[in-house]
Each structure stands twice: as C-alpha cells, then as structure tokens.
Coordinates of C-alpha atoms in Angstrom, one line a residue:
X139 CA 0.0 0.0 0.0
X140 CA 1.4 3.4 -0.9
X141 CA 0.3 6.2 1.4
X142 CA 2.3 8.7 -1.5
X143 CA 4.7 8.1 -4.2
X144 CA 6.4 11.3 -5.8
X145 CA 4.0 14.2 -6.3
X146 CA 5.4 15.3 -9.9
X147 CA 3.7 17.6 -11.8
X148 CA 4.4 15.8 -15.4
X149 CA 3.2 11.6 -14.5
X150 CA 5.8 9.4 -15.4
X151 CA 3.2 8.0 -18.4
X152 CA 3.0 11.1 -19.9
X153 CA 6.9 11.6 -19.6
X154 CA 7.2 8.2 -21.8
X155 CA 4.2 9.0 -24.5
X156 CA 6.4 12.1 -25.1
X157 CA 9.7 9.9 -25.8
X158 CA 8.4 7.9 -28.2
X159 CA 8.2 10.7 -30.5
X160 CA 10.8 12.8 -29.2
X161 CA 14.1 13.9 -31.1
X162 CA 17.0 12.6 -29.9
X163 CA 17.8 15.2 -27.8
X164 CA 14.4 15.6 -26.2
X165 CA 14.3 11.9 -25.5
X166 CA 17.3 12.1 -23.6
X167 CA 15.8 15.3 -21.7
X168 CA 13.0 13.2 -20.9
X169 CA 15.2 9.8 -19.8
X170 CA 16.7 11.9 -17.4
X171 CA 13.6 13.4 -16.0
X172 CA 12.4 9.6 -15.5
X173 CA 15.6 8.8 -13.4
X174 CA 14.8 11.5 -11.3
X175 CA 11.4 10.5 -10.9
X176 CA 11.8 6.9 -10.1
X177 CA 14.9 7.5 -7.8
X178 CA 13.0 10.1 -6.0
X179 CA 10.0 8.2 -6.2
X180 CA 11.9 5.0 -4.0
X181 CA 13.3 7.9 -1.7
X182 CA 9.8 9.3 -0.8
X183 CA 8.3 5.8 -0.8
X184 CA 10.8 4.6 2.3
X185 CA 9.7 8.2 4.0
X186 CA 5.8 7.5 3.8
X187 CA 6.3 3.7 4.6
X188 CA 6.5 5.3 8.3
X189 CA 3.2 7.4 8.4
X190 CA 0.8 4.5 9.4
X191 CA -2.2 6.8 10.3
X192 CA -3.3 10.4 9.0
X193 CA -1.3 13.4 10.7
X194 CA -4.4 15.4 12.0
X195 CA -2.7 18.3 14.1
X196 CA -4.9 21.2 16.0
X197 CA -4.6 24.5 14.9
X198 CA -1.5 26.8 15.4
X199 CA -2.5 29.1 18.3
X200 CA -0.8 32.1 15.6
X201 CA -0.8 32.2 11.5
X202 CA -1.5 34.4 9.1
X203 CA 2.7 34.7 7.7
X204 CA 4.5 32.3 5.4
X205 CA 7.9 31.2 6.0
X206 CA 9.4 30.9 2.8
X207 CA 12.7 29.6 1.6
X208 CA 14.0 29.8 -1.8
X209 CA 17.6 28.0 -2.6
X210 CA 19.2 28.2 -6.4
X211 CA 20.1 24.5 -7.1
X212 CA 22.3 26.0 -9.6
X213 CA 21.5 23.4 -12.2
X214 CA 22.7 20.4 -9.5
X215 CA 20.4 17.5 -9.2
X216 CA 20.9 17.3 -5.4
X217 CA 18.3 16.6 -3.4
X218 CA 19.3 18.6 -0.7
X219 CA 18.8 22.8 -0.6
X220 CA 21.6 24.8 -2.1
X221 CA 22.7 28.2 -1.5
X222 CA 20.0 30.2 0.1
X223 CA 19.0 33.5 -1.9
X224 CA 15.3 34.8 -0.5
X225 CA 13.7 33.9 2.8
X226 CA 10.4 35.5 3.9
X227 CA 10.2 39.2 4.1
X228 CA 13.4 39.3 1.4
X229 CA 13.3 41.8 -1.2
X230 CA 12.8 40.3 -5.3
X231 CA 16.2 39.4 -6.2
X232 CA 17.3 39.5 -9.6
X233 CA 16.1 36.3 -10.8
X234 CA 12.9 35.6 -12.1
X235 CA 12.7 32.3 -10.9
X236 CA 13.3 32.7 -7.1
X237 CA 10.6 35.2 -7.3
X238 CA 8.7 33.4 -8.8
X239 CA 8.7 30.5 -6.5
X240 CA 8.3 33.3 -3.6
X241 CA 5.4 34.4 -5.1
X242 CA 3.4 31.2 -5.5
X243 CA 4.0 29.8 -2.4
X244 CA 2.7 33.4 -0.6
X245 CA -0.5 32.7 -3.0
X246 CA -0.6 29.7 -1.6
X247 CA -0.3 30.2 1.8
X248 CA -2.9 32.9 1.3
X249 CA -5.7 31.1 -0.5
X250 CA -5.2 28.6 2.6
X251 CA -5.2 31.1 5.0
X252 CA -7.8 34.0 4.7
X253 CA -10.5 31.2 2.6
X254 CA -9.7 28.2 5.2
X255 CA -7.9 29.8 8.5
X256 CA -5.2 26.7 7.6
X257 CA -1.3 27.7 8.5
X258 CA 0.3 25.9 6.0
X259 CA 1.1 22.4 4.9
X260 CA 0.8 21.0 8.1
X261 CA -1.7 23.9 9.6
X262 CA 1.2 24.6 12.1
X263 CA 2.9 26.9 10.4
X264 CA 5.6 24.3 8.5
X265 CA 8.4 26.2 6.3
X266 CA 8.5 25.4 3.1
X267 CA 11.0 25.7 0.7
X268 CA 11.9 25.9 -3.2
X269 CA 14.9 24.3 -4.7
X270 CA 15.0 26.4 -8.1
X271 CA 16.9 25.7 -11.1
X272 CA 17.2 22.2 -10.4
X273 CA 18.8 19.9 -13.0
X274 CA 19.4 21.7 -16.5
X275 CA 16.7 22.0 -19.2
X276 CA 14.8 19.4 -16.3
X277 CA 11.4 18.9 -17.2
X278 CA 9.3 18.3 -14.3
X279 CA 8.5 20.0 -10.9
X280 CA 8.0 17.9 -8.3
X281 CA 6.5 18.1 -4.1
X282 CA 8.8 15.6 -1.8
X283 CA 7.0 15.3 1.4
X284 CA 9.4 16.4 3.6
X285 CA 9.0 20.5 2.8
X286 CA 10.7 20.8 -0.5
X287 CA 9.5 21.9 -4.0
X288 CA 12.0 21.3 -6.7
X289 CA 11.1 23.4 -9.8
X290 CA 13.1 22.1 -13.1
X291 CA 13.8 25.0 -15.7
X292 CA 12.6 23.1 -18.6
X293 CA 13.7 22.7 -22.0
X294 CA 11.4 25.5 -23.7
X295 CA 9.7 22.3 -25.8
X296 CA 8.1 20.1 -23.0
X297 CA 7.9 22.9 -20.2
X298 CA 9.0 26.0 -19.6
X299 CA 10.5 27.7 -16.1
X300 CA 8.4 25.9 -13.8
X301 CA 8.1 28.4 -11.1
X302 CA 5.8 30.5 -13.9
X303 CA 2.7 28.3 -13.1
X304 CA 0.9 29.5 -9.9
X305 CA -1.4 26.3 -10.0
X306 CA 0.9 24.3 -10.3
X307 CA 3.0 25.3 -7.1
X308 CA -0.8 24.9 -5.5
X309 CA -0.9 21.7 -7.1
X310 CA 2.5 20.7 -5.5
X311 CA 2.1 22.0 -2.3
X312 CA -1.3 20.6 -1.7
X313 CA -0.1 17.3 -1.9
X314 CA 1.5 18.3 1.1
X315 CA -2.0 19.1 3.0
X316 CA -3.3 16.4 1.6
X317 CA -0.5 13.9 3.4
X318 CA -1.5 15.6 7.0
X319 CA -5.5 15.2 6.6
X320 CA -7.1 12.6 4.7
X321 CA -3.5 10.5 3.7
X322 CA -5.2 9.6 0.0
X323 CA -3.1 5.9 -0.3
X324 CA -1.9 6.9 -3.6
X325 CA -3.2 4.5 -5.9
X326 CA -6.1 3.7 -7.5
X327 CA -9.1 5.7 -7.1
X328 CA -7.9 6.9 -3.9
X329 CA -4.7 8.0 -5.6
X330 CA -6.6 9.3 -8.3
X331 CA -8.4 11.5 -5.7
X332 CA -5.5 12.5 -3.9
X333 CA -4.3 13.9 -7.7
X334 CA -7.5 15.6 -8.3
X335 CA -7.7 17.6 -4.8
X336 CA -4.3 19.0 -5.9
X337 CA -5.3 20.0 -9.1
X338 CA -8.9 21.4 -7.6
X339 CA -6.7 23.7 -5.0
X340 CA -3.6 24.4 -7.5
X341 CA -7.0 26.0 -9.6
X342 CA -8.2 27.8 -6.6
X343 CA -5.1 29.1 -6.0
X344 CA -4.5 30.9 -9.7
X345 CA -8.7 32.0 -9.9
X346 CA -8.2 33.7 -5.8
X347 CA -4.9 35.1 -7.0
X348 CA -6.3 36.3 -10.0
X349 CA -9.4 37.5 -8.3
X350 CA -11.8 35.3 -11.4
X351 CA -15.1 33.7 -11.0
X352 CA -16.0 29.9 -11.5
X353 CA -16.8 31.3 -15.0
X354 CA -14.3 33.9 -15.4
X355 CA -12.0 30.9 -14.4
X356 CA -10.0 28.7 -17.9
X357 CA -10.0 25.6 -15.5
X358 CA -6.7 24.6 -17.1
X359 CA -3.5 23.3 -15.0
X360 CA -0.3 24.1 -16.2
X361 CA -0.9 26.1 -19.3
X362 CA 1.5 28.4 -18.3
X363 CA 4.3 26.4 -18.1
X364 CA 3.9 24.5 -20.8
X365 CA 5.9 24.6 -24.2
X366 CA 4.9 24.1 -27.7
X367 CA 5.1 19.9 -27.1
X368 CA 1.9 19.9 -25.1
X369 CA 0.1 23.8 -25.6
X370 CA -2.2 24.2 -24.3
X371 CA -2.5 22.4 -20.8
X372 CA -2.0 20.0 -19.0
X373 CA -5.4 18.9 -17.9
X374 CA -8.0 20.5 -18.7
X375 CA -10.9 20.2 -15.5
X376 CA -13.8 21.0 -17.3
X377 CA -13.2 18.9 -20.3
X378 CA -11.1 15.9 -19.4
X379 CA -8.9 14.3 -22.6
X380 CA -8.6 17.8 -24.6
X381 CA -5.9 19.9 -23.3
X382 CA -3.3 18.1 -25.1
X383 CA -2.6 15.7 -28.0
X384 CA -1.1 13.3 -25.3
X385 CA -4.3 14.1 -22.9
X386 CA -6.1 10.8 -22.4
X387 CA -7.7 11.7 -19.0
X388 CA -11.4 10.5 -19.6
X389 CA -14.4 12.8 -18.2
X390 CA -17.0 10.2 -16.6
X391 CA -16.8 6.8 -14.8
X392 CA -18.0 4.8 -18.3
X393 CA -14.6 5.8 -19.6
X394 CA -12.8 5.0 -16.7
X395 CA -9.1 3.5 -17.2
X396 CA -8.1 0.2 -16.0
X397 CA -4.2 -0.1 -15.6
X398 CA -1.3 -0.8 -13.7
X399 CA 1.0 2.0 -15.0
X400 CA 1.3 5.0 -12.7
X401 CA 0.2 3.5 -9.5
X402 CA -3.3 2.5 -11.6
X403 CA -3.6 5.5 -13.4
X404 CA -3.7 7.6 -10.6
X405 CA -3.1 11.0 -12.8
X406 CA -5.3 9.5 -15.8
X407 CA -8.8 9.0 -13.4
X408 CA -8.4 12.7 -11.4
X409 CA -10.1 14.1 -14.7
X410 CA -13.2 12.6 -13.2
X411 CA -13.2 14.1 -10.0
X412 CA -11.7 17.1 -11.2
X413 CA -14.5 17.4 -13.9
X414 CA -17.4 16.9 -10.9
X415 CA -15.7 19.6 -8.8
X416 CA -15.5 22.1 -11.8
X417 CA -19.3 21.8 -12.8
X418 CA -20.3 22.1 -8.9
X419 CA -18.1 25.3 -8.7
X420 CA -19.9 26.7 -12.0
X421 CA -23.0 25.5 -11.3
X422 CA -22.9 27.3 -7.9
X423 CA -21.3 30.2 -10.1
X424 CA -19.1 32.7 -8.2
X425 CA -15.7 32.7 -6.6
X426 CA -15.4 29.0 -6.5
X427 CA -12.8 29.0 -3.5
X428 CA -16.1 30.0 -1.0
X429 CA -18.8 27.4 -0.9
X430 CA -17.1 25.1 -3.8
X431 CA -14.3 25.0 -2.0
X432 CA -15.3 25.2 1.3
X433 CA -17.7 21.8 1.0
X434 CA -14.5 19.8 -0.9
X435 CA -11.4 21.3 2.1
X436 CA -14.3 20.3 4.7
X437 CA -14.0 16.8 3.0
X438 CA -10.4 16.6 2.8
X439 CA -10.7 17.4 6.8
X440 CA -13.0 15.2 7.7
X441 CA -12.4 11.8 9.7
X442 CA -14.9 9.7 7.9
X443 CA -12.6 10.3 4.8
X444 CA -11.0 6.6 5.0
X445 CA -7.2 6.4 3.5
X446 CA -8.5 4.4 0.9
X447 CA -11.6 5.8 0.0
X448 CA -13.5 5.5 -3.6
X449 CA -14.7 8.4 -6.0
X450 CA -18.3 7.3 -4.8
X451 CA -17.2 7.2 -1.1
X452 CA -15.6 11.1 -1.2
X453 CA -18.5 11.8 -3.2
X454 CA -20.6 10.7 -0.8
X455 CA -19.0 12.9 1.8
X456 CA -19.2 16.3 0.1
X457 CA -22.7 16.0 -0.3
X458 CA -23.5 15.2 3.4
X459 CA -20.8 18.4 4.0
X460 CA -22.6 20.5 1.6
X461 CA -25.6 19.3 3.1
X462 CA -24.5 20.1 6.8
X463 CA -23.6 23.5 6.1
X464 CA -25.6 24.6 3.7
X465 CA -29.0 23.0 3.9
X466 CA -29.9 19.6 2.8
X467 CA -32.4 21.0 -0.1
X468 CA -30.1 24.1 -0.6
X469 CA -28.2 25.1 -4.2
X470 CA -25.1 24.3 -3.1
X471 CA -26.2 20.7 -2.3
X472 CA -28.1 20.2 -5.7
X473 CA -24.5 21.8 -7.7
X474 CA -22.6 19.1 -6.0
X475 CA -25.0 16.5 -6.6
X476 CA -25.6 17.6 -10.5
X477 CA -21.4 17.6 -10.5
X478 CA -21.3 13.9 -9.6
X479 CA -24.0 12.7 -11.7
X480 CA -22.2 14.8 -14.6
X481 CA -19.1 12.0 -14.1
X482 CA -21.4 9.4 -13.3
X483 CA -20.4 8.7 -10.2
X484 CA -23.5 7.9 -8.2
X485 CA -23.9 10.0 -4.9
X486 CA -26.4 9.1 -2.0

C-alpha cells in the first residue's frame, strides 16, 4: 500500500508517451527526468512507509505569515537545498525564478489562509522551501514530502521555467495538506483522488490570485508552463482528454481506465473528479474558492474520509458536508449532486 509516491507535476506516463516521438535530444531530456522521478519516487516511498495513520494536528495558536525559503540549485540535481537566496520578508532578487517560486507559495499560503484559516502544509505553520533551477533543461516539478518543492527550468519544448505556473505550485504543495489530513493511499481511485484535490486547490489558488469567478475561471493546469510539445494544458478540469494531444484523462466513470501503470492511473482517473468539482463550482457560479471549495477542504478534513476511500465514497461525503452547512435541499447541495451525476459517479 502506498500512502504517496512522488508528487510530480508531469506523470511518469506522460513523460514516456512524449519519448516515443521525441528527437533525440528531447528523449534524452526526458530519460533523465524519468531517473529523477523513479529515484525520487523509492526515496519518498521509504519516508511515507513510516506514516501508518493520517497526521491530523490542531490549529497553530498564531498564522497568518509564510515562511518561505528559496535555494538556487544552480543546475545540481541534489536533493538537498543549495545556496540560500530569499527567505520570507526578502526583497525580489534579480532572478525571475526565485521570485517566482516566492510568489506562488505566498498565493498559496494565502488562498489557505484568509478562505480556510489553515497555517500551511501542516496547519502549524511548517516552512516550506523551493529548490530552483534544479537539474538543466529538467522537465518536471515535483513536491517531496518532507517540505521541499523542486522546480526544473525546462527545456522550452516540454515545459517552460516551472516556477511560472501558480497552479501548479498549488498543485505541489497541496499534496503536502493532503498527506497531514485525509492520507489519500496513492493508488487507484484513492490516488486518483489525492491527484485531483491538488489540481482542484492548485486552480483555486490561480482563480483567488487572479481574483476570477468559476466562470471567469479557464480551468486549465499548467498552461503556463507549458511549451509548444503539449500547448495548451496540462489537464483541462472542465473537459477531461482535450488539453493536449497526449491528454487521455477521460471525463465520466464509463470511460474510466483500467491499468497498472502509474500506480493504476492515478493522474489519468483525477479528470473525473476534477471534472465533478469544476461543474459544482460553476453551477454554484461565483468565486469557487467559498462554498465550492469550502464543501470539498471540509472533505479533505473530515475523519470519515477513509485512506483508501473510492470516488463514490468522497463523493458521498461532500454531499453530506454541503448538506450540513448549507441546507440539505439548498443550491449548493443540488451543484454538488448535479457535478457527480455529470461523471457518473453515483452519490447518495
């Protein structure tokens, strides 16, 4: 059973469907961003074999700050922090990256602070840090559970500087608050899950950034990190399979993909909760980090969320939550049923 495996923006699966029509070059770009992945992948693995039971901690008595930490790898593929460059309350330095990666962790920490009164990863106020420039021409960006975000520069065909993509450093960094709450085991559907509830939060983070409606909103991961290789996205939330030629993420449960390949298709499946959570949030219509988000983070909180829980189980859960807070015949309870029954996942 795998509590996590390496949190990596670009799935291994993809990372192969792009070698095999890849120059030379490219596929060698990619081989190394593989090695990476499974060596890091093992590391993480031995880490999480110790976390037996979800990490529920009380709330920090104070909050409200980030502490940030932003090292320049300086194109080394170590795994531990390099030279220190911007800590919280730094001034921008000169390089685009590190403040970059500054940024999008404080829109992080803010989206989970003023929507959801949480104080970081681990709601106690855990420092997190960002390992920039990591590797050369690397194409990936990755979360490793123990408080670092490594953010490859890309090689301007797969990805771009990955620190660019705001969602995506929600993305990462939720898989972090997902590890001390529910601990999605990630495979399967409950991996799948644990995928989509990045991607849902890594969106909330960009549209409460930006300041956009559910409908204002583009519901695309990634699209700004991405190079010509896979324009425009990602994923795509709101239609599942279309945001790239190598996008086979399907959109409903009749499509749903059996395999054995990245921990059973744990990045493939999330289109289907991610697709549910994107028509709640427009059906609702409005800033979808309030009531949208509020019914799915009271999910990921609550203790009836088992470790290995199915799409129909979480389902199940946001509507009671949306239910409990929001009245059992209210609109916010119809939205998230009509987003369920839009991926065919059936919801009591």
């Amino acid at each position: 059973m795998k509590r996590h495996s390496l949190a990596c923006i670009l799935p291994p699966d993809l990372l192969v469907s792009l070698a095999r029509d890849a120059t030379h070059e490219q596929r060698l770009a990619l081989l190394q961003a593989l090695n990476v992945d499974s060596s890091f992948r093992q590391a993480r693995a031995e880490t999480a074999a110790r976390l037996v039971a979800p990490v529920r901690l009380a709330l920090a008595a104070a909050g409200g700050t980030p502490r940030r930490f932003i090292y320049d790898q300086q194109h080394s593929q170590s795994p531990t922090p390099g030279t220190l460059v911007r800590h919280e309350g730094d001034p921008p330095t000169a390089d685009a990256s590190v403040n970059a990666a500054y940024d999008g962790f404080g829109a992080t920490y803010s989206l989970y602070w003023d929507v959801f009164q949480r104080d970081s990863i681990d709601d106690q106020g855990m420092p997190i840090a960002a390992l920039v420039h990591y590797g050369t021409a690397f194409d990936n960006a990755f979360w490793d559970g123990q408080g670092h975000m490594f953010f490859g520069d890309g090689d301007g065909r797969i990805l771009t500087d990955t620190t660019r993509g705001m969602d995506v450093i929600g993305h990462e960094l939720t898989h972090g608050v997902t590890q001390h709450t529910a601990n999605l085991v990630y495979s399967g559907e409950s991996g799948a899950l644990n995928e989509s509830i990045s991607d849902v939060f890594g969106s909330l983070v960009k549209q409460y950034h930006l300041g956009q409606t559910a409908a204002q909103a583009d519901w695309l991961i990634g699209a700004d990190i991405v190079g010509p290789l896979l324009k425009p996205a990602l994923r795509s939330m709101t239609a599942p399979g279309t945001a790239n030629k190598h996008d086979n993420q399907p959109a409903d449960m009749t499509h749903f993909v059996q395999t054995t390949s990245d921990n059973g298709g744990v990045h493939t499946n999330s289109g289907i909760p991610n697709r549910a959570f994107a028509v709640t949030a427009i059906t609702i219509g409005g800033s979808a980090w309030l009531a949208p988000g509020t019914i799915w983070y009271e999910t990921l909180n609550d203790p009836r969320l088992k470790p290995n829980s199915t799409f129909a189980g979480f389902a199940a859960l946001t509507l009671k939550n949306a239910r409990t807070r929001y009245g059992a015949t209210s609109p916010e309870a119809d939205a998230v049923r009509a987003g369920w029954d839009a991926v065919k996942v059936p919801v009591q």
